[in-house]
């Protein structure tokens, strides 16, 4: 039988090139001819690309740059990095299954029977086995695990990108809260002067007690609003600390009460979106991993061929154990096939195909969501830019009206209620402008995240 063994091995090695699954082709991504809001569509190859790590420099804020350089200690980000190591370990295990296994052993025993009496037995053995990957079961597992490693790497890039955007938005909101607080503080000081003026006019018999009460109400209401703005600022500072992996007590920012300028928003092509977004690349890699599992499941219908060999020595004592009379060995192939399993293997194939369909649908939904996010933020950024221009004009008009009403009140031609209304309108207009600036920064920041970095 031994002369036939090399022939069997040769046949097995030829069959090892067979695979139960055709080559993988990435699923088509949903696409439209143009962006609805702006830009021109270009055909894109949906593959991963390096995510720029300095897109926030467009905001030209040194404090923000420093915060972004410290995001590496975020605990969620460290968890995503650990998931890559888990996937890499699984890949190493799959690759190990392609290689032969070697083992050795030393055993000793004493046994007895009525016919032979008691006897000692000592054995020193070594063994080797190798499962030939005839139908691509083992290589399919490797391919799937490779795709999962790539998906984990893209997940990390997506998590980092999301964290960077969250840090930027939290920072903008903090500066906006500071600006609101500073505005309200100035308003409180102005309303205090107005109250003093009204009290003097009341004592002089020119103003009424109602005017004084209105001035006091406006002053206290604005002071309460300032307290609320300070509370918001403190909470945002705590949130930044946690995002950077710090306890709130270990982190503080110097106040500036100034928001960074909003970078201009150019038209963005979908091609750049599909090439840059790591969440799209991760979703595609999961489709590839699920597709590879179909081949692994199909391979279970075919026999598994294992080549094995063993050799060693067996004797009654350790003395002279390693000698020719005690030598024993064996070598040969083993072919195993499950004949009946009640449909278990077919169910595994059906499950793998269903998982592939689910992964494909998830991939396409990720692309659609990405396109929607860009569309949304393009229109938001454009609308807010127009709103900011109009609100700037409204604020200028409110300030002019306030000056006119103040002069009229001092000359006694209008009541203090007119002053209160004008002051409230001016304050509301300026607060609305600050809010619009923060929202513009948020929309631009989100658009940068959606297209995964630099324009």
GROMACS .gro file of C-alpha atoms in nm:
model
  455
    1UNK     CA    1   0.000   0.000   0.000
    2UNK     CA    2   0.289   0.237   0.063
    3UNK     CA    3   0.372   0.293  -0.306
    4UNK     CA    4   0.020   0.421  -0.361
    5UNK     CA    5   0.050   0.674  -0.080
    6UNK     CA    6   0.254   0.938  -0.273
    7UNK     CA    7   0.002   0.917  -0.557
    8UNK     CA    8  -0.284   0.978  -0.316
    9UNK     CA    9  -0.097   1.275  -0.173
   10UNK     CA   10  -0.040   1.415  -0.519
   11UNK     CA   11  -0.407   1.388  -0.606
   12UNK     CA   12  -0.503   1.550  -0.280
   13UNK     CA   13  -0.269   1.843  -0.344
   14UNK     CA   14  -0.424   1.895  -0.687
   15UNK     CA   15  -0.771   1.896  -0.535
   16UNK     CA   16  -0.655   2.147  -0.275
   17UNK     CA   17  -0.676   2.416  -0.541
   18UNK     CA   18  -1.053   2.361  -0.562
   19UNK     CA   19  -1.289   2.603  -0.392
   20UNK     CA   20  -1.660   2.587  -0.323
   21UNK     CA   21  -1.708   2.965  -0.358
   22UNK     CA   22  -1.647   3.187  -0.667
   23UNK     CA   23  -1.424   3.496  -0.629
   24UNK     CA   24  -1.575   3.774  -0.424
   25UNK     CA   25  -1.708   4.085  -0.594
   26UNK     CA   26  -1.796   4.392  -0.387
   27UNK     CA   27  -2.168   4.474  -0.396
   28UNK     CA   28  -2.280   4.774  -0.596
   29UNK     CA   29  -2.343   5.088  -0.394
   30UNK     CA   30  -2.653   5.305  -0.430
   31UNK     CA   31  -2.578   5.610  -0.641
   32UNK     CA   32  -2.746   5.909  -0.803
   33UNK     CA   33  -2.630   6.127  -1.089
   34UNK     CA   34  -2.581   6.439  -0.876
   35UNK     CA   35  -2.617   6.572  -0.526
   36UNK     CA   36  -2.962   6.724  -0.490
   37UNK     CA   37  -2.823   7.028  -0.311
   38UNK     CA   38  -2.493   7.088  -0.489
   39UNK     CA   39  -2.202   6.931  -0.673
   40UNK     CA   40  -2.153   6.685  -0.955
   41UNK     CA   41  -2.149   6.307  -0.916
   42UNK     CA   42  -1.835   6.115  -1.010
   43UNK     CA   43  -1.816   5.737  -1.027
   44UNK     CA   44  -1.637   5.613  -0.715
   45UNK     CA   45  -1.454   5.300  -0.613
   46UNK     CA   46  -1.587   5.224  -0.261
   47UNK     CA   47  -1.266   5.134  -0.086
   48UNK     CA   48  -1.094   5.245   0.228
   49UNK     CA   49  -0.859   5.540   0.222
   50UNK     CA   50  -0.650   5.700   0.493
   51UNK     CA   51  -0.860   5.934   0.706
   52UNK     CA   52  -0.687   6.274   0.738
   53UNK     CA   53  -0.595   6.338   1.098
   54UNK     CA   54  -0.572   6.718   1.082
   55UNK     CA   55  -0.896   6.836   0.923
   56UNK     CA   56  -0.979   7.049   1.228
   57UNK     CA   57  -0.693   7.285   1.133
   58UNK     CA   58  -0.942   7.446   0.895
   59UNK     CA   59  -1.097   7.613   1.201
   60UNK     CA   60  -0.763   7.780   1.285
   61UNK     CA   61  -0.802   7.742   1.663
   62UNK     CA   62  -0.488   7.646   1.862
   63UNK     CA   63  -0.690   7.525   2.162
   64UNK     CA   64  -0.895   7.292   1.943
   65UNK     CA   65  -0.574   7.163   1.786
   66UNK     CA   66  -0.438   7.081   2.130
   67UNK     CA   67  -0.758   6.902   2.230
   68UNK     CA   68  -0.751   6.690   1.916
   69UNK     CA   69  -0.394   6.585   1.988
   70UNK     CA   70  -0.511   6.435   2.320
   71UNK     CA   71  -0.800   6.217   2.202
   72UNK     CA   72  -0.585   5.903   2.202
   73UNK     CA   73  -0.668   5.842   2.570
   74UNK     CA   74  -1.042   5.812   2.507
   75UNK     CA   75  -1.160   5.484   2.654
   76UNK     CA   76  -1.401   5.401   2.370
   77UNK     CA   77  -1.118   5.452   2.123
   78UNK     CA   78  -0.891   5.222   2.323
   79UNK     CA   79  -1.171   4.964   2.321
   80UNK     CA   80  -1.193   4.981   1.941
   81UNK     CA   81  -0.817   4.934   1.919
   82UNK     CA   82  -0.846   4.623   2.138
   83UNK     CA   83  -1.107   4.483   1.899
   84UNK     CA   84  -0.846   4.493   1.624
   85UNK     CA   85  -0.617   4.274   1.834
   86UNK     CA   86  -0.905   4.032   1.893
   87UNK     CA   87  -0.965   4.008   1.518
   88UNK     CA   88  -0.593   3.964   1.452
   89UNK     CA   89  -0.576   3.680   1.704
   90UNK     CA   90  -0.869   3.508   1.530
   91UNK     CA   91  -0.689   3.548   1.198
   92UNK     CA   92  -0.375   3.391   1.346
   93UNK     CA   93  -0.579   3.095   1.466
   94UNK     CA   94  -0.732   3.046   1.119
   95UNK     CA   95  -0.393   3.059   0.953
   96UNK     CA   96  -0.256   2.808   1.201
   97UNK     CA   97  -0.518   2.556   1.086
   98UNK     CA   98  -0.353   2.552   0.741
   99UNK     CA   99  -0.021   2.427   0.883
  100UNK     CA  100   0.068   2.075   1.003
  101UNK     CA  101   0.049   2.004   1.374
  102UNK     CA  102   0.324   1.824   1.564
  103UNK     CA  103   0.302   1.659   1.904
  104UNK     CA  104   0.506   1.444   2.137
  105UNK     CA  105   0.432   1.243   2.448
  106UNK     CA  106   0.588   1.028   2.719
  107UNK     CA  107   0.375   0.779   2.913
  108UNK     CA  108   0.429   0.502   3.169
  109UNK     CA  109   0.182   0.247   3.301
  110UNK     CA  110   0.165  -0.086   3.488
  111UNK     CA  111  -0.103  -0.342   3.407
  112UNK     CA  112  -0.182  -0.703   3.491
  113UNK     CA  113  -0.391  -0.990   3.353
  114UNK     CA  114  -0.455  -1.351   3.476
  115UNK     CA  115  -0.257  -1.498   3.189
  116UNK     CA  116   0.040  -1.261   3.169
  117UNK     CA  117   0.077  -1.125   3.518
  118UNK     CA  118   0.192  -0.773   3.596
  119UNK     CA  119   0.401  -0.577   3.346
  120UNK     CA  120   0.535  -0.227   3.300
  121UNK     CA  121   0.492  -0.024   2.980
  122UNK     CA  122   0.684   0.290   2.886
  123UNK     CA  123   0.630   0.479   2.559
  124UNK     CA  124   0.793   0.778   2.392
  125UNK     CA  125   0.603   0.894   2.084
  126UNK     CA  126   0.582   1.174   1.834
  127UNK     CA  127   0.299   1.251   1.591
  128UNK     CA  128   0.219   1.480   1.301
  129UNK     CA  129  -0.103   1.555   1.115
  130UNK     CA  130  -0.207   1.785   0.835
  131UNK     CA  131  -0.556   1.849   0.704
  132UNK     CA  132  -0.541   1.927   0.332
  133UNK     CA  133  -0.760   2.220   0.237
  134UNK     CA  134  -0.926   2.041  -0.053
  135UNK     CA  135  -1.239   2.252  -0.083
  136UNK     CA  136  -1.128   2.585   0.056
  137UNK     CA  137  -1.281   2.545   0.401
  138UNK     CA  138  -0.968   2.651   0.587
  139UNK     CA  139  -0.860   2.918   0.338
  140UNK     CA  140  -1.216   3.053   0.338
  141UNK     CA  141  -1.198   3.096   0.713
  142UNK     CA  142  -0.869   3.283   0.670
  143UNK     CA  143  -1.021   3.508   0.405
  144UNK     CA  144  -1.318   3.585   0.629
  145UNK     CA  145  -1.096   3.665   0.926
  146UNK     CA  146  -0.875   3.888   0.710
  147UNK     CA  147  -1.184   4.085   0.610
  148UNK     CA  148  -1.288   4.111   0.975
  149UNK     CA  149  -0.945   4.249   1.068
  150UNK     CA  150  -0.978   4.512   0.796
  151UNK     CA  151  -1.332   4.591   0.913
  152UNK     CA  152  -1.203   4.635   1.270
  153UNK     CA  153  -0.933   4.871   1.147
  154UNK     CA  154  -1.193   5.072   0.958
  155UNK     CA  155  -1.413   5.070   1.269
  156UNK     CA  156  -1.127   5.223   1.464
  157UNK     CA  157  -1.081   5.491   1.198
  158UNK     CA  158  -1.455   5.563   1.205
  159UNK     CA  159  -1.456   5.578   1.587
  160UNK     CA  160  -1.160   5.817   1.585
  161UNK     CA  161  -1.329   6.036   1.323
  162UNK     CA  162  -1.653   6.044   1.522
  163UNK     CA  163  -1.463   6.126   1.841
  164UNK     CA  164  -1.275   6.409   1.670
  165UNK     CA  165  -1.601   6.555   1.545
  166UNK     CA  166  -1.760   6.522   1.891
  167UNK     CA  167  -1.463   6.693   2.056
  168UNK     CA  168  -1.482   6.977   1.803
  169UNK     CA  169  -1.857   7.024   1.846
  170UNK     CA  170  -1.837   7.010   2.226
  171UNK     CA  171  -1.559   7.270   2.215
  172UNK     CA  172  -1.765   7.498   1.987
  173UNK     CA  173  -2.065   7.466   2.216
  174UNK     CA  174  -1.846   7.551   2.516
  175UNK     CA  175  -1.717   7.866   2.347
  176UNK     CA  176  -2.072   7.956   2.248
  177UNK     CA  177  -2.185   7.916   2.610
  178UNK     CA  178  -1.896   8.141   2.716
  179UNK     CA  179  -1.996   8.402   2.460
  180UNK     CA  180  -2.358   8.385   2.575
  181UNK     CA  181  -2.249   8.425   2.936
  182UNK     CA  182  -2.028   8.722   2.849
  183UNK     CA  183  -2.312   8.883   2.654
  184UNK     CA  184  -2.554   8.830   2.942
  185UNK     CA  185  -2.300   8.971   3.188
  186UNK     CA  186  -2.270   9.287   2.979
  187UNK     CA  187  -2.647   9.303   2.959
  188UNK     CA  188  -2.679   9.267   3.336
  189UNK     CA  189  -2.438   9.558   3.382
  190UNK     CA  190  -2.634   9.767   3.133
  191UNK     CA  191  -2.966   9.675   3.295
  192UNK     CA  192  -2.823   9.764   3.635
  193UNK     CA  193  -2.741  10.110   3.506
  194UNK     CA  194  -3.090  10.134   3.357
  195UNK     CA  195  -3.239  10.034   3.693
  196UNK     CA  196  -3.036  10.298   3.873
  197UNK     CA  197  -3.144  10.559   3.620
  198UNK     CA  198  -3.508  10.457   3.658
  199UNK     CA  199  -3.484  10.465   4.038
  200UNK     CA  200  -3.337  10.816   4.023
  201UNK     CA  201  -3.617  10.924   3.789
  202UNK     CA  202  -3.870  10.767   4.023
  203UNK     CA  203  -3.726  10.952   4.321
  204UNK     CA  204  -3.742  11.268   4.115
  205UNK     CA  205  -4.106  11.201   4.042
  206UNK     CA  206  -4.051  11.154   3.670
  207UNK     CA  207  -4.085  10.772   3.649
  208UNK     CA  208  -4.345  10.544   3.802
  209UNK     CA  209  -4.304  10.254   4.044
  210UNK     CA  210  -4.408  10.029   3.758
  211UNK     CA  211  -4.102  10.143   3.560
  212UNK     CA  212  -3.878  10.046   3.852
  213UNK     CA  213  -4.044   9.706   3.882
  214UNK     CA  214  -4.002   9.642   3.511
  215UNK     CA  215  -3.633   9.734   3.529
  216UNK     CA  216  -3.583   9.506   3.827
  217UNK     CA  217  -3.764   9.218   3.654
  218UNK     CA  218  -3.550   9.254   3.343
  219UNK     CA  219  -3.230   9.268   3.547
  220UNK     CA  220  -3.308   8.957   3.754
  221UNK     CA  221  -3.432   8.757   3.456
  222UNK     CA  222  -3.114   8.826   3.262
  223UNK     CA  223  -2.901   8.742   3.565
  224UNK     CA  224  -3.080   8.406   3.590
  225UNK     CA  225  -3.009   8.342   3.222
  226UNK     CA  226  -2.640   8.409   3.285
  227UNK     CA  227  -2.637   8.150   3.564
  228UNK     CA  228  -2.788   7.898   3.323
  229UNK     CA  229  -2.522   7.978   3.059
  230UNK     CA  230  -2.249   7.927   3.318
  231UNK     CA  231  -2.400   7.591   3.413
  232UNK     CA  232  -2.401   7.483   3.047
  233UNK     CA  233  -2.040   7.590   3.008
  234UNK     CA  234  -1.935   7.385   3.312
  235UNK     CA  235  -2.114   7.073   3.187
  236UNK     CA  236  -1.954   7.104   2.843
  237UNK     CA  237  -1.611   7.134   3.005
  238UNK     CA  238  -1.682   6.813   3.200
  239UNK     CA  239  -1.787   6.641   2.876
  240UNK     CA  240  -1.462   6.744   2.707
  241UNK     CA  241  -1.263   6.599   2.995
  242UNK     CA  242  -1.434   6.261   2.963
  243UNK     CA  243  -1.386   6.262   2.585
  244UNK     CA  244  -1.013   6.304   2.646
  245UNK     CA  245  -1.008   6.021   2.899
  246UNK     CA  246  -0.976   6.249   3.204
  247UNK     CA  247  -1.175   6.305   3.519
  248UNK     CA  248  -1.355   6.644   3.512
  249UNK     CA  249  -1.151   6.760   3.811
  250UNK     CA  250  -0.831   6.712   3.609
  251UNK     CA  251  -0.929   6.936   3.319
  252UNK     CA  252  -1.008   7.303   3.263
  253UNK     CA  253  -0.998   7.551   2.976
  254UNK     CA  254  -0.907   7.919   2.988
  255UNK     CA  255  -1.203   8.136   2.892
  256UNK     CA  256  -1.197   8.325   2.564
  257UNK     CA  257  -1.571   8.376   2.490
  258UNK     CA  258  -1.479   8.373   2.120
  259UNK     CA  259  -1.594   8.127   1.855
  260UNK     CA  260  -1.359   8.032   1.569
  261UNK     CA  261  -1.439   8.149   1.218
  262UNK     CA  262  -1.647   7.920   0.998
  263UNK     CA  263  -1.449   7.780   0.703
  264UNK     CA  264  -1.611   7.824   0.360
  265UNK     CA  265  -1.807   7.520   0.239
  266UNK     CA  266  -1.723   7.417  -0.119
  267UNK     CA  267  -1.919   7.175  -0.334
  268UNK     CA  268  -1.826   6.819  -0.244
  269UNK     CA  269  -1.823   6.529  -0.490
  270UNK     CA  270  -1.974   6.194  -0.385
  271UNK     CA  271  -1.661   6.021  -0.519
  272UNK     CA  272  -1.458   6.171  -0.238
  273UNK     CA  273  -1.726   6.070   0.012
  274UNK     CA  274  -1.722   5.703  -0.088
  275UNK     CA  275  -1.345   5.685  -0.099
  276UNK     CA  276  -1.290   5.847   0.240
  277UNK     CA  277  -1.557   5.724   0.478
  278UNK     CA  278  -1.422   5.441   0.695
  279UNK     CA  279  -1.768   5.326   0.804
  280UNK     CA  280  -1.851   5.249   0.439
  281UNK     CA  281  -1.525   5.058   0.399
  282UNK     CA  282  -1.596   4.862   0.720
  283UNK     CA  283  -1.946   4.771   0.600
  284UNK     CA  284  -1.805   4.644   0.269
  285UNK     CA  285  -1.545   4.431   0.449
  286UNK     CA  286  -1.820   4.270   0.653
  287UNK     CA  287  -1.992   4.172   0.330
  288UNK     CA  288  -1.666   4.008   0.220
  289UNK     CA  289  -1.637   3.822   0.550
  290UNK     CA  290  -1.996   3.696   0.526
  291UNK     CA  291  -1.940   3.587   0.165
  292UNK     CA  292  -1.633   3.385   0.266
  293UNK     CA  293  -1.842   3.204   0.525
  294UNK     CA  294  -2.065   3.069   0.247
  295UNK     CA  295  -1.765   2.879   0.107
  296UNK     CA  296  -1.675   2.748   0.451
  297UNK     CA  297  -2.029   2.618   0.497
  298UNK     CA  298  -2.039   2.459   0.151
  299UNK     CA  299  -1.708   2.281   0.207
  300UNK     CA  300  -1.868   2.078   0.486
  301UNK     CA  301  -2.051   1.875   0.219
  302UNK     CA  302  -1.719   1.736   0.093
  303UNK     CA  303  -1.484   1.486   0.259
  304UNK     CA  304  -1.197   1.603   0.474
  305UNK     CA  305  -0.857   1.444   0.403
  306UNK     CA  306  -0.603   1.434   0.683
  307UNK     CA  307  -0.247   1.304   0.649
  308UNK     CA  308  -0.107   1.169   0.973
  309UNK     CA  309   0.210   0.998   1.090
  310UNK     CA  310   0.343   0.882   1.423
  311UNK     CA  311   0.663   0.720   1.547
  312UNK     CA  312   0.818   0.631   1.880
  313UNK     CA  313   0.949   0.371   2.114
  314UNK     CA  314   0.765   0.139   2.351
  315UNK     CA  315   0.917  -0.093   2.606
  316UNK     CA  316   0.893  -0.228   2.958
  317UNK     CA  317   1.143   0.016   3.115
  318UNK     CA  318   1.324   0.338   3.049
  319UNK     CA  319   1.652   0.151   3.016
  320UNK     CA  320   1.729   0.096   2.647
  321UNK     CA  321   1.388   0.240   2.554
  322UNK     CA  322   1.533   0.420   2.253
  323UNK     CA  323   1.651   0.117   2.057
  324UNK     CA  324   1.557  -0.058   1.734
  325UNK     CA  325   1.356  -0.344   1.890
  326UNK     CA  326   1.129  -0.090   2.063
  327UNK     CA  327   1.067   0.121   1.749
  328UNK     CA  328   0.712   0.159   1.620
  329UNK     CA  329   0.563   0.385   1.353
  330UNK     CA  330   0.256   0.446   1.139
  331UNK     CA  331   0.168   0.668   0.845
  332UNK     CA  332  -0.136   0.711   0.623
  333UNK     CA  333  -0.425   0.927   0.508
  334UNK     CA  334  -0.770   0.947   0.662
  335UNK     CA  335  -1.079   1.047   0.468
  336UNK     CA  336  -1.387   1.156   0.665
  337UNK     CA  337  -1.730   1.251   0.537
  338UNK     CA  338  -2.053   1.306   0.726
  339UNK     CA  339  -2.317   1.101   0.547
  340UNK     CA  340  -2.628   1.216   0.730
  341UNK     CA  341  -2.675   1.518   0.954
  342UNK     CA  342  -3.045   1.591   0.937
  343UNK     CA  343  -2.994   1.905   0.726
  344UNK     CA  344  -2.746   2.075   0.958
  345UNK     CA  345  -2.495   2.154   0.681
  346UNK     CA  346  -2.759   2.293   0.448
  347UNK     CA  347  -2.890   2.509   0.729
  348UNK     CA  348  -2.538   2.644   0.779
  349UNK     CA  349  -2.518   2.735   0.409
  350UNK     CA  350  -2.860   2.901   0.422
  351UNK     CA  351  -2.757   3.094   0.731
  352UNK     CA  352  -2.433   3.211   0.564
  353UNK     CA  353  -2.623   3.328   0.256
  354UNK     CA  354  -2.877   3.512   0.470
  355UNK     CA  355  -2.594   3.677   0.666
  356UNK     CA  356  -2.439   3.791   0.337
  357UNK     CA  357  -2.769   3.941   0.225
  358UNK     CA  358  -2.801   4.121   0.559
  359UNK     CA  359  -2.444   4.253   0.538
  360UNK     CA  360  -2.504   4.371   0.180
  361UNK     CA  361  -2.822   4.553   0.282
  362UNK     CA  362  -2.637   4.712   0.575
  363UNK     CA  363  -2.357   4.824   0.342
  364UNK     CA  364  -2.598   4.985   0.097
  365UNK     CA  365  -2.788   5.151   0.382
  366UNK     CA  366  -2.459   5.292   0.512
  367UNK     CA  367  -2.392   5.448   0.173
  368UNK     CA  368  -2.745   5.590   0.153
  369UNK     CA  369  -2.713   5.733   0.504
  370UNK     CA  370  -2.379   5.888   0.414
  371UNK     CA  371  -2.530   6.057   0.110
  372UNK     CA  372  -2.823   6.185   0.318
  373UNK     CA  373  -2.591   6.325   0.583
  374UNK     CA  374  -2.392   6.518   0.326
  375UNK     CA  375  -2.708   6.645   0.155
  376UNK     CA  376  -2.851   6.755   0.490
  377UNK     CA  377  -2.544   6.940   0.604
  378UNK     CA  378  -2.484   7.103   0.267
  379UNK     CA  379  -2.829   7.259   0.277
  380UNK     CA  380  -2.798   7.342   0.649
  381UNK     CA  381  -2.462   7.513   0.599
  382UNK     CA  382  -2.596   7.717   0.309
  383UNK     CA  383  -2.915   7.814   0.489
  384UNK     CA  384  -2.737   7.911   0.808
  385UNK     CA  385  -2.497   8.131   0.616
  386UNK     CA  386  -2.792   8.326   0.476
  387UNK     CA  387  -2.960   8.333   0.817
  388UNK     CA  388  -2.644   8.471   0.979
  389UNK     CA  389  -2.627   8.756   0.728
  390UNK     CA  390  -2.992   8.846   0.788
  391UNK     CA  391  -2.954   8.815   1.166
  392UNK     CA  392  -2.654   9.050   1.159
  393UNK     CA  393  -2.870   9.310   0.988
  394UNK     CA  394  -3.149   9.246   1.239
  395UNK     CA  395  -2.909   9.301   1.529
  396UNK     CA  396  -2.788   9.629   1.383
  397UNK     CA  397  -3.146   9.745   1.344
  398UNK     CA  398  -3.232   9.636   1.701
  399UNK     CA  399  -2.935   9.831   1.841
  400UNK     CA  400  -3.039  10.143   1.648
  401UNK     CA  401  -3.393  10.107   1.776
  402UNK     CA  402  -3.268  10.068   2.132
  403UNK     CA  403  -3.066  10.389   2.115
  404UNK     CA  404  -3.365  10.578   1.979
  405UNK     CA  405  -3.600  10.445   2.249
  406UNK     CA  406  -3.348  10.524   2.525
  407UNK     CA  407  -3.328  10.884   2.409
  408UNK     CA  408  -3.705  10.904   2.388
  409UNK     CA  409  -3.742  10.769   2.740
  410UNK     CA  410  -3.490  11.013   2.881
  411UNK     CA  411  -3.680  11.293   2.715
  412UNK     CA  412  -4.005  11.160   2.861
  413UNK     CA  413  -4.184  11.085   2.534
  414UNK     CA  414  -4.220  10.708   2.585
  415UNK     CA  415  -4.269  10.479   2.886
  416UNK     CA  416  -4.007  10.249   3.028
  417UNK     CA  417  -4.193   9.953   2.884
  418UNK     CA  418  -4.071  10.064   2.541
  419UNK     CA  419  -3.714  10.055   2.670
  420UNK     CA  420  -3.762   9.707   2.813
  421UNK     CA  421  -3.901   9.579   2.484
  422UNK     CA  422  -3.617   9.735   2.284
  423UNK     CA  423  -3.353   9.599   2.520
  424UNK     CA  424  -3.507   9.251   2.511
  425UNK     CA  425  -3.519   9.262   2.132
  426UNK     CA  426  -3.153   9.366   2.104
  427UNK     CA  427  -3.042   9.101   2.352
  428UNK     CA  428  -3.247   8.832   2.177
  429UNK     CA  429  -3.104   8.933   1.839
  430UNK     CA  430  -2.745   8.911   1.962
  431UNK     CA  431  -2.806   8.578   2.135
  432UNK     CA  432  -2.966   8.445   1.816
  433UNK     CA  433  -2.660   8.553   1.618
  434UNK     CA  434  -2.431   8.367   1.859
  435UNK     CA  435  -2.653   8.061   1.831
  436UNK     CA  436  -2.637   8.081   1.451
  437UNK     CA  437  -2.258   8.100   1.462
  438UNK     CA  438  -2.249   7.788   1.678
  439UNK     CA  439  -2.491   7.607   1.448
  440UNK     CA  440  -2.283   7.702   1.143
  441UNK     CA  441  -1.974   7.562   1.309
  442UNK     CA  442  -2.170   7.247   1.396
  443UNK     CA  443  -2.291   7.200   1.038
  444UNK     CA  444  -1.944   7.253   0.893
  445UNK     CA  445  -1.790   7.022   1.151
  446UNK     CA  446  -2.049   6.754   1.076
  447UNK     CA  447  -1.993   6.790   0.703
  448UNK     CA  448  -1.620   6.741   0.755
  449UNK     CA  449  -1.696   6.425   0.951
  450UNK     CA  450  -1.940   6.302   0.688
  451UNK     CA  451  -1.683   6.328   0.411
  452UNK     CA  452  -1.416   6.188   0.642
  453UNK     CA  453  -1.175   6.477   0.650
  454UNK     CA  454  -1.025   6.742   0.430
  455UNK     CA  455  -1.212   6.883   0.130
   0.00000   0.00000   0.00000
